[in-house]
Amino acid sequence: MDIFGEVKATVSVPSAAEYYGVEVRNGMTTCIFHNDKTPSMKLYDDHFYCFGCTEHGDVVNFTAKLFGLSQYEAAKRPA
């Protein structure tokens, strides 16, 4: 298994989001990728989706977009 598979198999999107300081309630949060006033981003164990801006991806994509990293740098980042 490569580094991406390992991260995806061991780190859920909600746990990574909470680790990085994102407030999650009932699997929802305000979207960090657009100016959001009410929770519109759903965090599933294996992916996320924003109903407002349609941003989506897995835990590696979430981390990469949150910190402006490449996919590889995001996969190496602890969560």
PDB file of C-alpha atoms in Angstrom:
ATOM      1  CA  MET A   1       0.000   0.000   0.000  1.00  0.00           C
ATOM      2  CA  ASP A   2       1.336   3.449  -0.874  1.00  0.00           C
ATOM      3  CA  ILE A   3       1.361   6.492   1.429  1.00  0.00           C
ATOM      4  CA  PHE A   4      -1.974   7.766   0.060  1.00  0.00           C
ATOM      5  CA  GLY A   5      -3.704   4.447   0.694  1.00  0.00           C
ATOM      6  CA  GLU A   6      -2.267   4.224   4.185  1.00  0.00           C
ATOM      7  CA  VAL A   7      -3.495   7.685   5.124  1.00  0.00           C
ATOM      8  CA  LYS A   8      -6.948   7.102   3.644  1.00  0.00           C
ATOM      9  CA  ALA A   9      -7.224   3.741   5.453  1.00  0.00           C
ATOM     10  CA  THR A  10      -6.203   5.077   8.864  1.00  0.00           C
ATOM     11  CA  VAL A  11      -7.395   8.709   9.073  1.00  0.00           C
ATOM     12  CA  SER A  12     -11.023   9.755   8.677  1.00  0.00           C
ATOM     13  CA  VAL A  13     -11.940  13.169   7.304  1.00  0.00           C
ATOM     14  CA  PRO A  14     -13.782  14.237  10.484  1.00  0.00           C
ATOM     15  CA  SER A  15     -10.862  13.255  12.728  1.00  0.00           C
ATOM     16  CA  ALA A  16      -8.373  15.117  10.530  1.00  0.00           C
ATOM     17  CA  ALA A  17     -10.636  18.191  10.472  1.00  0.00           C
ATOM     18  CA  GLU A  18     -10.956  18.195  14.271  1.00  0.00           C
ATOM     19  CA  TYR A  19      -7.200  17.625  14.663  1.00  0.00           C
ATOM     20  CA  TYR A  20      -6.576  20.738  12.562  1.00  0.00           C
ATOM     21  CA  GLY A  21      -9.011  22.825  14.630  1.00  0.00           C
ATOM     22  CA  VAL A  22     -12.145  22.665  12.491  1.00  0.00           C
ATOM     23  CA  GLU A  23     -15.308  22.524  14.613  1.00  0.00           C
ATOM     24  CA  VAL A  24     -17.419  19.539  13.561  1.00  0.00           C
ATOM     25  CA  ARG A  25     -20.995  18.999  14.777  1.00  0.00           C
ATOM     26  CA  ASN A  26     -23.016  15.977  13.716  1.00  0.00           C
ATOM     27  CA  GLY A  27     -20.657  15.463  10.777  1.00  0.00           C
ATOM     28  CA  MET A  28     -21.164  19.012   9.481  1.00  0.00           C
ATOM     29  CA  THR A  29     -19.051  22.165   9.559  1.00  0.00           C
ATOM     30  CA  THR A  30     -18.965  25.572   7.977  1.00  0.00           C
ATOM     31  CA  CYS A  31     -17.013  25.294   4.765  1.00  0.00           C
ATOM     32  CA  ILE A  32     -13.434  26.488   5.101  1.00  0.00           C
ATOM     33  CA  PHE A  33     -13.091  26.918   1.343  1.00  0.00           C
ATOM     34  CA  HIS A  34     -15.664  29.711   0.892  1.00  0.00           C
ATOM     35  CA  ASN A  35     -17.334  32.395   3.016  1.00  0.00           C
ATOM     36  CA  ASP A  36     -19.852  30.202   4.811  1.00  0.00           C
ATOM     37  CA  LYS A  37     -22.129  31.358   7.622  1.00  0.00           C
ATOM     38  CA  THR A  38     -23.976  28.100   8.260  1.00  0.00           C
ATOM     39  CA  PRO A  39     -22.692  24.519   8.114  1.00  0.00           C
ATOM     40  CA  SER A  40     -22.812  23.375   4.506  1.00  0.00           C
ATOM     41  CA  MET A  41     -19.891  20.920   4.430  1.00  0.00           C
ATOM     42  CA  LYS A  42     -20.627  17.287   5.236  1.00  0.00           C
ATOM     43  CA  LEU A  43     -17.690  15.274   6.547  1.00  0.00           C
ATOM     44  CA  TYR A  44     -17.994  11.561   5.888  1.00  0.00           C
ATOM     45  CA  ASP A  45     -15.397   9.065   7.114  1.00  0.00           C
ATOM     46  CA  ASP A  46     -13.838   8.679   3.652  1.00  0.00           C
ATOM     47  CA  HIS A  47     -14.665  11.998   1.945  1.00  0.00           C
ATOM     48  CA  PHE A  48     -16.119  15.483   2.306  1.00  0.00           C
ATOM     49  CA  TYR A  49     -18.602  17.459   0.236  1.00  0.00           C
ATOM     50  CA  CYS A  50     -19.715  21.100   0.467  1.00  0.00           C
ATOM     51  CA  PHE A  51     -23.295  21.676  -0.629  1.00  0.00           C
ATOM     52  CA  GLY A  52     -22.548  25.397  -1.040  1.00  0.00           C
ATOM     53  CA  CYS A  53     -19.443  25.513  -3.240  1.00  0.00           C
ATOM     54  CA  THR A  54     -19.338  21.809  -4.293  1.00  0.00           C
ATOM     55  CA  GLU A  55     -15.748  21.391  -3.024  1.00  0.00           C
ATOM     56  CA  HIS A  56     -15.108  17.696  -2.385  1.00  0.00           C
ATOM     57  CA  GLY A  57     -12.396  15.100  -1.894  1.00  0.00           C
ATOM     58  CA  ASP A  58     -10.783  12.694   0.535  1.00  0.00           C
ATOM     59  CA  VAL A  59      -8.680  13.268   3.647  1.00  0.00           C
ATOM     60  CA  VAL A  60      -5.534  13.977   1.604  1.00  0.00           C
ATOM     61  CA  ASN A  61      -7.390  16.512  -0.578  1.00  0.00           C
ATOM     62  CA  PHE A  62      -8.856  18.139   2.540  1.00  0.00           C
ATOM     63  CA  THR A  63      -5.436  18.567   4.150  1.00  0.00           C
ATOM     64  CA  ALA A  64      -3.820  19.748   0.906  1.00  0.00           C
ATOM     65  CA  LYS A  65      -6.489  22.397   0.308  1.00  0.00           C
ATOM     66  CA  LEU A  66      -6.571  23.481   3.953  1.00  0.00           C
ATOM     67  CA  PHE A  67      -2.824  24.187   4.076  1.00  0.00           C
ATOM     68  CA  GLY A  68      -2.039  24.878   0.398  1.00  0.00           C
ATOM     69  CA  LEU A  69       0.104  21.751   0.073  1.00  0.00           C
ATOM     70  CA  SER A  70       0.717  19.271  -2.709  1.00  0.00           C
ATOM     71  CA  GLN A  71      -1.050  15.928  -2.387  1.00  0.00           C
ATOM     72  CA  TYR A  72       2.232  14.238  -1.391  1.00  0.00           C
ATOM     73  CA  GLU A  73       3.071  16.876   1.241  1.00  0.00           C
ATOM     74  CA  ALA A  74      -0.450  16.552   2.648  1.00  0.00           C
ATOM     75  CA  ALA A  75      -0.177  12.761   2.863  1.00  0.00           C
ATOM     76  CA  LYS A  76       3.051  13.096   4.860  1.00  0.00           C
ATOM     77  CA  ARG A  77       1.538  15.635   7.275  1.00  0.00           C
ATOM     78  CA  PRO A  78       0.512  14.105  10.599  1.00  0.00           C
ATOM     79  CA  ALA A  79      -3.178  13.888  11.412  1.00  0.00           C
TER      80      ALA A  79
END
